[in-house]
Coordinates of C-alpha atoms in Angstrom, one line a residue:
M1 CA -26.3 -21.7 13.3
N2 CA -26.2 -18.3 15.0
K3 CA -28.1 -15.3 13.7
S4 CA -25.0 -13.5 12.3
K5 CA -24.0 -16.5 10.2
T6 CA -27.6 -16.9 9.0
E7 CA -27.6 -13.2 7.9
S8 CA -24.3 -13.6 6.2
L9 CA -25.5 -16.6 4.2
A10 CA -28.7 -14.8 3.3
D11 CA -26.7 -11.7 2.1
A12 CA -24.3 -13.9 0.1
S13 CA -27.3 -15.7 -1.6
A14 CA -29.0 -12.4 -2.4
R15 CA -25.8 -10.9 -3.8
A16 CA -25.3 -14.0 -6.0
Y17 CA -28.9 -13.6 -7.2
I18 CA -28.5 -9.9 -8.0
S19 CA -25.2 -10.5 -9.8
E20 CA -26.8 -13.2 -11.9
V21 CA -29.7 -10.9 -12.8
I22 CA -27.3 -8.1 -13.8
Q23 CA -25.1 -10.4 -15.9
Q24 CA -28.1 -11.4 -18.0
L25 CA -29.0 -7.8 -18.8
A26 CA -27.4 -5.7 -21.5
P27 CA -25.9 -2.3 -20.5
G28 CA -28.7 0.1 -20.0
E29 CA -31.4 -2.6 -19.5
R30 CA -33.8 -2.4 -16.6
L31 CA -33.6 -4.6 -13.5
P32 CA -36.8 -6.4 -12.3
G33 CA -39.0 -4.5 -9.8
M34 CA -38.4 -4.5 -6.1
R35 CA -41.2 -7.0 -5.4
T36 CA -39.8 -9.5 -7.8
M37 CA -36.3 -9.1 -6.5
I38 CA -37.4 -9.4 -2.9
R39 CA -39.3 -12.6 -3.7
N40 CA -36.5 -14.2 -5.6
S41 CA -33.5 -13.0 -3.4
G42 CA -34.9 -14.4 -0.2
V43 CA -34.1 -11.2 1.8
G44 CA -36.2 -8.3 3.0
R45 CA -36.5 -4.9 1.5
I46 CA -34.0 -3.2 3.8
R47 CA -31.2 -5.7 3.2
L48 CA -31.9 -5.8 -0.5
E49 CA -31.8 -2.0 -0.8
R50 CA -28.5 -2.0 1.1
I51 CA -27.0 -4.4 -1.5
L52 CA -28.4 -2.4 -4.4
K53 CA -27.0 0.8 -2.9
E54 CA -23.6 -0.7 -2.8
L55 CA -23.8 -1.7 -6.5
E56 CA -25.0 1.8 -7.3
V57 CA -21.9 3.3 -5.5
R58 CA -19.7 1.0 -7.4
N59 CA -21.3 2.1 -10.7
V60 CA -22.6 -1.4 -11.5
I61 CA -26.2 -0.1 -11.6
E62 CA -27.7 3.3 -12.0
V63 CA -31.0 4.6 -10.5
R64 CA -33.3 6.7 -12.7
E65 CA -35.9 8.7 -10.8
R66 CA -39.5 7.3 -11.2
S67 CA -38.2 4.7 -13.6
G68 CA -36.2 2.0 -11.7
R69 CA -32.7 0.5 -11.6
Y70 CA -30.7 -0.2 -14.7
R71 CA -27.5 -1.9 -15.5
Q72 CA -24.9 0.8 -15.8
R73 CA -24.3 2.0 -19.4
Q74 CA -20.9 3.5 -18.5
V75 CA -18.2 1.2 -19.6
S76 CA -15.3 2.8 -17.6
V77 CA -15.7 2.7 -13.9
P78 CA -13.9 5.4 -11.8
P79 CA -10.8 3.9 -10.1
I80 CA -10.5 3.4 -6.4
L81 CA -7.7 5.7 -5.3
F82 CA -4.9 4.8 -2.9
I83 CA -3.8 8.3 -1.8
H84 CA -0.5 8.3 0.1
F85 CA 2.1 10.8 1.3
S86 CA 5.3 8.7 1.1
Q87 CA 8.8 9.9 0.7
R88 CA 9.5 7.0 -1.6
P89 CA 7.3 5.0 -4.1
I90 CA 5.3 2.2 -2.5
V91 CA 6.7 -1.1 -3.8
E92 CA 4.0 -3.7 -4.0
C93 CA 5.7 -6.8 -2.7
A94 CA 4.8 -9.3 -0.1
N95 CA 7.7 -8.2 2.2
G96 CA 6.8 -4.5 2.0
F97 CA 4.9 -3.3 5.0
I98 CA 2.4 -1.1 3.1
G99 CA 3.2 -2.6 -0.3
G100 CA 1.9 -6.0 0.9
A101 CA -1.4 -4.4 1.9
V102 CA -1.7 -2.6 -1.4
Q103 CA -1.3 -5.9 -3.2
I104 CA -4.3 -7.3 -1.5
L105 CA -6.3 -4.1 -2.2
R106 CA -5.4 -4.2 -5.9
R107 CA -6.6 -7.8 -6.2
H108 CA -9.9 -7.1 -4.5
A109 CA -10.4 -4.0 -6.6
E110 CA -9.9 -5.9 -9.8
E111 CA -12.2 -8.7 -8.7
S112 CA -14.9 -6.2 -8.1
G113 CA -14.5 -4.6 -11.6
H114 CA -12.4 -1.6 -10.5
T115 CA -8.8 -0.5 -10.9
L116 CA -6.7 0.7 -7.9
A117 CA -4.9 3.9 -8.9
M118 CA -1.9 5.1 -6.8
L119 CA -1.6 8.8 -6.1
N120 CA 1.3 10.3 -4.1
A121 CA 0.1 13.6 -2.8
R122 CA 3.0 14.3 -0.5
D123 CA 4.1 17.6 -2.2
M124 CA 0.8 18.3 -3.9
P125 CA -1.1 21.5 -3.0
L126 CA -4.5 20.8 -1.5
T127 CA -6.2 22.7 -4.3
E128 CA -4.6 20.4 -6.9
L129 CA -5.6 17.3 -4.9
A130 CA -9.2 18.6 -4.7
A131 CA -9.3 19.2 -8.5
I132 CA -8.1 15.7 -9.2
L133 CA -10.8 14.1 -7.0
Q134 CA -13.5 16.2 -8.6
R135 CA -12.3 15.7 -12.2
D136 CA -12.0 11.9 -11.9
N137 CA -15.3 11.5 -10.1
I138 CA -13.7 9.4 -7.4
H139 CA -16.2 7.6 -5.1
Q140 CA -13.8 5.4 -3.0
A141 CA -10.4 6.2 -1.7
F142 CA -7.9 4.7 0.8
V143 CA -5.7 7.3 2.5
F144 CA -2.3 6.5 4.0
G145 CA 0.3 8.8 5.6
A146 CA -1.7 12.1 5.9
D147 CA 0.0 14.1 8.7
T148 CA -3.0 16.3 9.6
A149 CA -6.7 15.8 9.9
A150 CA -7.2 18.8 7.5
V151 CA -5.9 16.7 4.6
T152 CA -8.1 13.7 5.4
E153 CA -11.0 16.1 5.8
L154 CA -10.5 17.6 2.4
I155 CA -10.4 14.1 0.8
A156 CA -13.5 13.0 2.7
K157 CA -15.3 16.2 1.4
Y158 CA -14.9 15.2 -2.2
V159 CA -14.9 11.4 -1.9
P160 CA -18.1 9.8 -0.5
F161 CA -16.3 6.7 0.9
T162 CA -12.9 7.2 2.4
V163 CA -11.0 4.8 4.7
S164 CA -7.9 6.0 6.5
L165 CA -5.2 3.4 6.8
L166 CA -3.1 3.8 10.0
P167 CA -3.9 7.5 10.4
R168 CA -1.3 9.6 12.1
H169 CA -3.6 12.2 13.5
C170 CA -6.1 12.1 16.3
A171 CA -9.3 13.2 14.6
A172 CA -11.6 10.5 13.4
L173 CA -12.9 11.3 9.9
G174 CA -15.0 8.6 8.3
S175 CA -14.0 5.0 8.4
E176 CA -10.5 4.0 9.5
L177 CA -8.1 1.2 10.5
R178 CA -5.9 2.4 13.3
D179 CA -2.6 0.9 14.3
S180 CA -2.9 -1.0 17.5
P181 CA -1.5 0.9 20.5
D182 CA -0.6 -2.3 22.4
M183 CA 2.8 -2.9 20.8
T184 CA 5.0 -1.7 23.7
I185 CA 2.9 -3.7 26.1
I186 CA 3.5 -6.9 24.1
Q187 CA 7.2 -6.1 23.6
L188 CA 7.9 -5.5 27.3
K189 CA 5.9 -8.6 28.4
Y190 CA 8.0 -10.7 26.0
L191 CA 11.3 -9.2 27.2
F192 CA 10.3 -9.6 30.8
Q193 CA 9.5 -13.2 30.2
C194 CA 12.9 -13.7 28.7
G195 CA 14.6 -12.3 31.8
Y196 CA 15.5 -8.7 30.7
R197 CA 15.1 -5.7 33.0
R198 CA 17.5 -3.0 31.6
I199 CA 15.5 -2.1 28.5
G200 CA 16.0 1.0 26.3
Y201 CA 13.6 2.6 23.9
I202 CA 14.2 4.3 20.6
H203 CA 11.3 6.1 19.1
N204 CA 10.7 7.8 15.7
V205 CA 8.9 11.1 16.6
E206 CA 11.2 14.1 16.7
K207 CA 9.1 16.9 18.3
D208 CA 5.4 17.0 17.5
W209 CA 3.8 14.0 19.3
S210 CA 0.3 15.3 18.3
T211 CA 0.9 14.0 14.8
S212 CA 1.5 10.5 16.1
P213 CA -0.9 9.7 19.0
V214 CA -0.3 5.9 18.8
Q215 CA 3.5 6.4 19.0
L216 CA 3.0 8.6 22.1
Q217 CA 0.8 6.0 23.7
R218 CA 3.4 3.4 23.1
L219 CA 6.2 5.5 24.7
L220 CA 4.0 6.3 27.7
D221 CA 3.3 2.6 28.1
Y222 CA 7.0 2.1 28.2
Y223 CA 7.5 4.6 31.1
R224 CA 4.4 3.3 32.9
I225 CA 5.2 -0.4 32.7
M226 CA 8.8 0.1 33.7
A227 CA 7.8 2.2 36.7
E228 CA 5.1 -0.3 37.7
S229 CA 7.7 -3.1 37.6
G230 CA 10.1 -1.1 39.8
L231 CA 12.7 -0.6 37.1
K232 CA 14.7 2.6 36.9
I233 CA 15.2 4.2 33.5
E234 CA 18.4 6.1 32.8
P235 CA 18.2 9.3 30.7
E236 CA 20.4 7.8 27.9
W237 CA 18.0 4.9 27.5
V238 CA 15.4 6.8 25.5
F239 CA 16.0 8.9 22.4
Y240 CA 14.7 9.9 19.0
C241 CA 16.3 7.8 16.2
G242 CA 17.1 10.8 14.1
Y243 CA 17.3 9.1 10.7
N244 CA 20.9 10.4 10.5
W245 CA 23.8 8.0 11.0
E246 CA 26.1 10.4 12.8
Y247 CA 23.4 11.5 15.3
F248 CA 22.2 7.9 15.8
N249 CA 25.7 6.6 16.3
S250 CA 26.5 9.2 19.0
R251 CA 23.3 8.5 20.9
M252 CA 23.9 4.7 20.8
Y253 CA 27.4 5.3 22.1
E254 CA 26.0 7.3 25.0
L255 CA 23.4 4.6 25.6
M256 CA 25.9 1.7 25.7
K257 CA 28.6 3.6 27.6
S258 CA 26.1 4.9 30.3
R259 CA 26.5 4.0 34.0
R260 CA 24.0 1.2 33.5
P261 CA 24.1 0.0 29.8
V262 CA 21.0 -1.7 28.5
E263 CA 20.6 -5.4 28.0
A264 CA 17.8 -5.0 25.5
L265 CA 16.5 -2.4 23.2
I266 CA 13.1 -1.7 21.7
V267 CA 13.6 -0.1 18.2
P268 CA 11.4 1.1 15.3
G269 CA 11.8 -0.8 12.1
S270 CA 13.1 2.3 10.3
S271 CA 16.3 2.4 12.5
L272 CA 17.0 -1.4 12.7
R273 CA 19.8 -1.3 10.1
Y274 CA 21.5 1.5 12.1
V275 CA 21.4 -0.7 15.3
Y276 CA 23.0 -3.6 13.4
R277 CA 25.6 -1.2 11.9
F278 CA 26.5 0.2 15.3
C279 CA 26.8 -3.3 16.8
A280 CA 29.0 -4.5 14.0
N281 CA 31.3 -1.4 14.3
N282 CA 31.7 -1.9 18.0
G283 CA 32.2 -5.6 18.3
L284 CA 28.7 -6.4 19.7
A285 CA 26.7 -9.4 18.6
V286 CA 23.1 -8.6 18.0
G287 CA 21.0 -11.1 19.9
K288 CA 23.9 -12.0 22.3
D289 CA 25.5 -8.9 23.6
L290 CA 22.4 -6.8 23.0
A291 CA 18.9 -8.2 22.6
V292 CA 16.8 -6.3 20.1
M293 CA 13.0 -6.1 20.0
C294 CA 11.7 -4.4 16.8
C295 CA 8.4 -3.3 15.5
D296 CA 7.3 -3.8 11.8
D297 CA 8.9 -6.7 10.0
T298 CA 10.4 -4.6 7.2
E299 CA 14.0 -6.0 7.2
P300 CA 13.6 -9.8 6.8
D301 CA 17.0 -10.1 5.1
L302 CA 19.0 -8.9 8.1
H303 CA 21.0 -11.5 10.0
P304 CA 20.2 -12.5 12.6
R305 CA 16.5 -12.2 11.8
A306 CA 15.0 -9.6 14.1
T307 CA 12.5 -10.5 16.8
T308 CA 9.6 -8.2 16.2
V309 CA 6.0 -7.4 16.9
T310 CA 4.2 -6.5 13.7
N311 CA 1.0 -6.2 11.8
S312 CA 0.6 -8.6 8.9
P313 CA 0.5 -6.5 5.7
R314 CA -1.8 -9.1 4.1
E315 CA -4.2 -9.0 7.1
I316 CA -4.1 -5.2 7.0
G317 CA -5.1 -5.3 3.3
E318 CA -7.9 -7.7 4.0
Q319 CA -9.2 -5.8 7.0
V320 CA -9.1 -2.4 5.3
W321 CA -10.9 -3.8 2.3
Q322 CA -13.7 -5.2 4.4
I323 CA -14.0 -1.9 6.3
M324 CA -14.5 -0.2 2.9
Q325 CA -17.2 -2.7 1.8
K326 CA -19.1 -2.2 5.1
S327 CA -18.8 1.5 4.9
L328 CA -20.6 1.5 1.5
T329 CA -23.8 0.7 3.3
Q330 CA -23.3 1.5 7.0
E331 CA -22.1 4.2 9.4
P332 CA -18.4 4.9 9.5
I333 CA -16.4 2.0 10.9
R334 CA -13.3 2.2 13.2
E335 CA -11.1 -0.8 13.9
V336 CA -7.6 -1.5 15.0
T337 CA -5.0 -3.8 13.6
N338 CA -4.0 -7.2 15.0
L339 CA -0.4 -7.7 16.2
K340 CA 1.7 -10.8 16.3
I341 CA 5.2 -11.7 17.4
I342 CA 7.8 -12.9 14.9
T343 CA 10.3 -14.6 17.3
G344 CA 13.3 -14.1 15.1
E345 CA 16.8 -14.6 16.7
T346 CA 17.6 -11.3 18.4
V347 CA 16.0 -12.0 21.8
P348 CA 17.3 -15.3 23.2
H349 CA 14.4 -17.7 24.2
Q350 CA 16.1 -19.7 26.9
N351 CA 14.1 -18.1 29.6
F352 CA 10.9 -17.6 27.6
I353 CA 7.8 -18.9 29.3
E354 CA 4.7 -19.4 27.1

């Protein structure tokens, strides 16, 4: 058994011991002294103090100066906040991209004796947000959708433990789970293996690329890989989706009526329905007349089922929860999501080479 597994088992055993000790105490009753807990837990002082610090942050125990550690008398535990900046409410369902992750976070929070409270701060003045964080004595928060580092910085100022979920800005503030930048690389590799060379790219950033560094990296990868493969890109092949049907329809018309129309199209999940609508209106069969490679599996009810590269919402939820738990006792942690291909039916597989 390697060292990391041995340490993990030792930590689990120590946590189980401490949990049993606490359960046997009445609220406000004192824990055994450090020497006793070190002897009975089977771990050293540093690792035991780390576990106890995590319990203190979670309000399971309290530390009284020159007296010791006690089971927390406070019955109500401050909630863990999920602060988001969404245009629409986050629907907690398995098929929802962020909603699926929130489901996992809520389950873990409840298992640890917390509640997960949702707070949409999209149109909220920063002074009001700061007042809420101070008033409710928030210790842990997940942040999703903040456009600028200033917003995340304000939250981190008032909340000791903050994890940014797929941050849109460049600044690294505290712990975070960043979206993988490799999506376009995976999409183009898949399309190339299927025999496609005339490939268009629709993106979802209108003007300010500084707010979406991962999206910029993906677009640059598209230009780089196409150039390295000796493939010419026509001007009509790349455009901003617009989130407006009239605009999108006109750009798609230019794309398909260009001197060299595309065989395949990389599209964001947010504009996938527009692609299907355009094809239906113009007698094109998605997956036959036009191959479609999407990102984010947010439209599973569309037919044919879209071929996509996506993050698993459940895996995101598990990953970001583990980042929070590690952050309670360690330095800030920064990780990226994992990506997988859902083959779907919109990119024919007859030429696909594994």
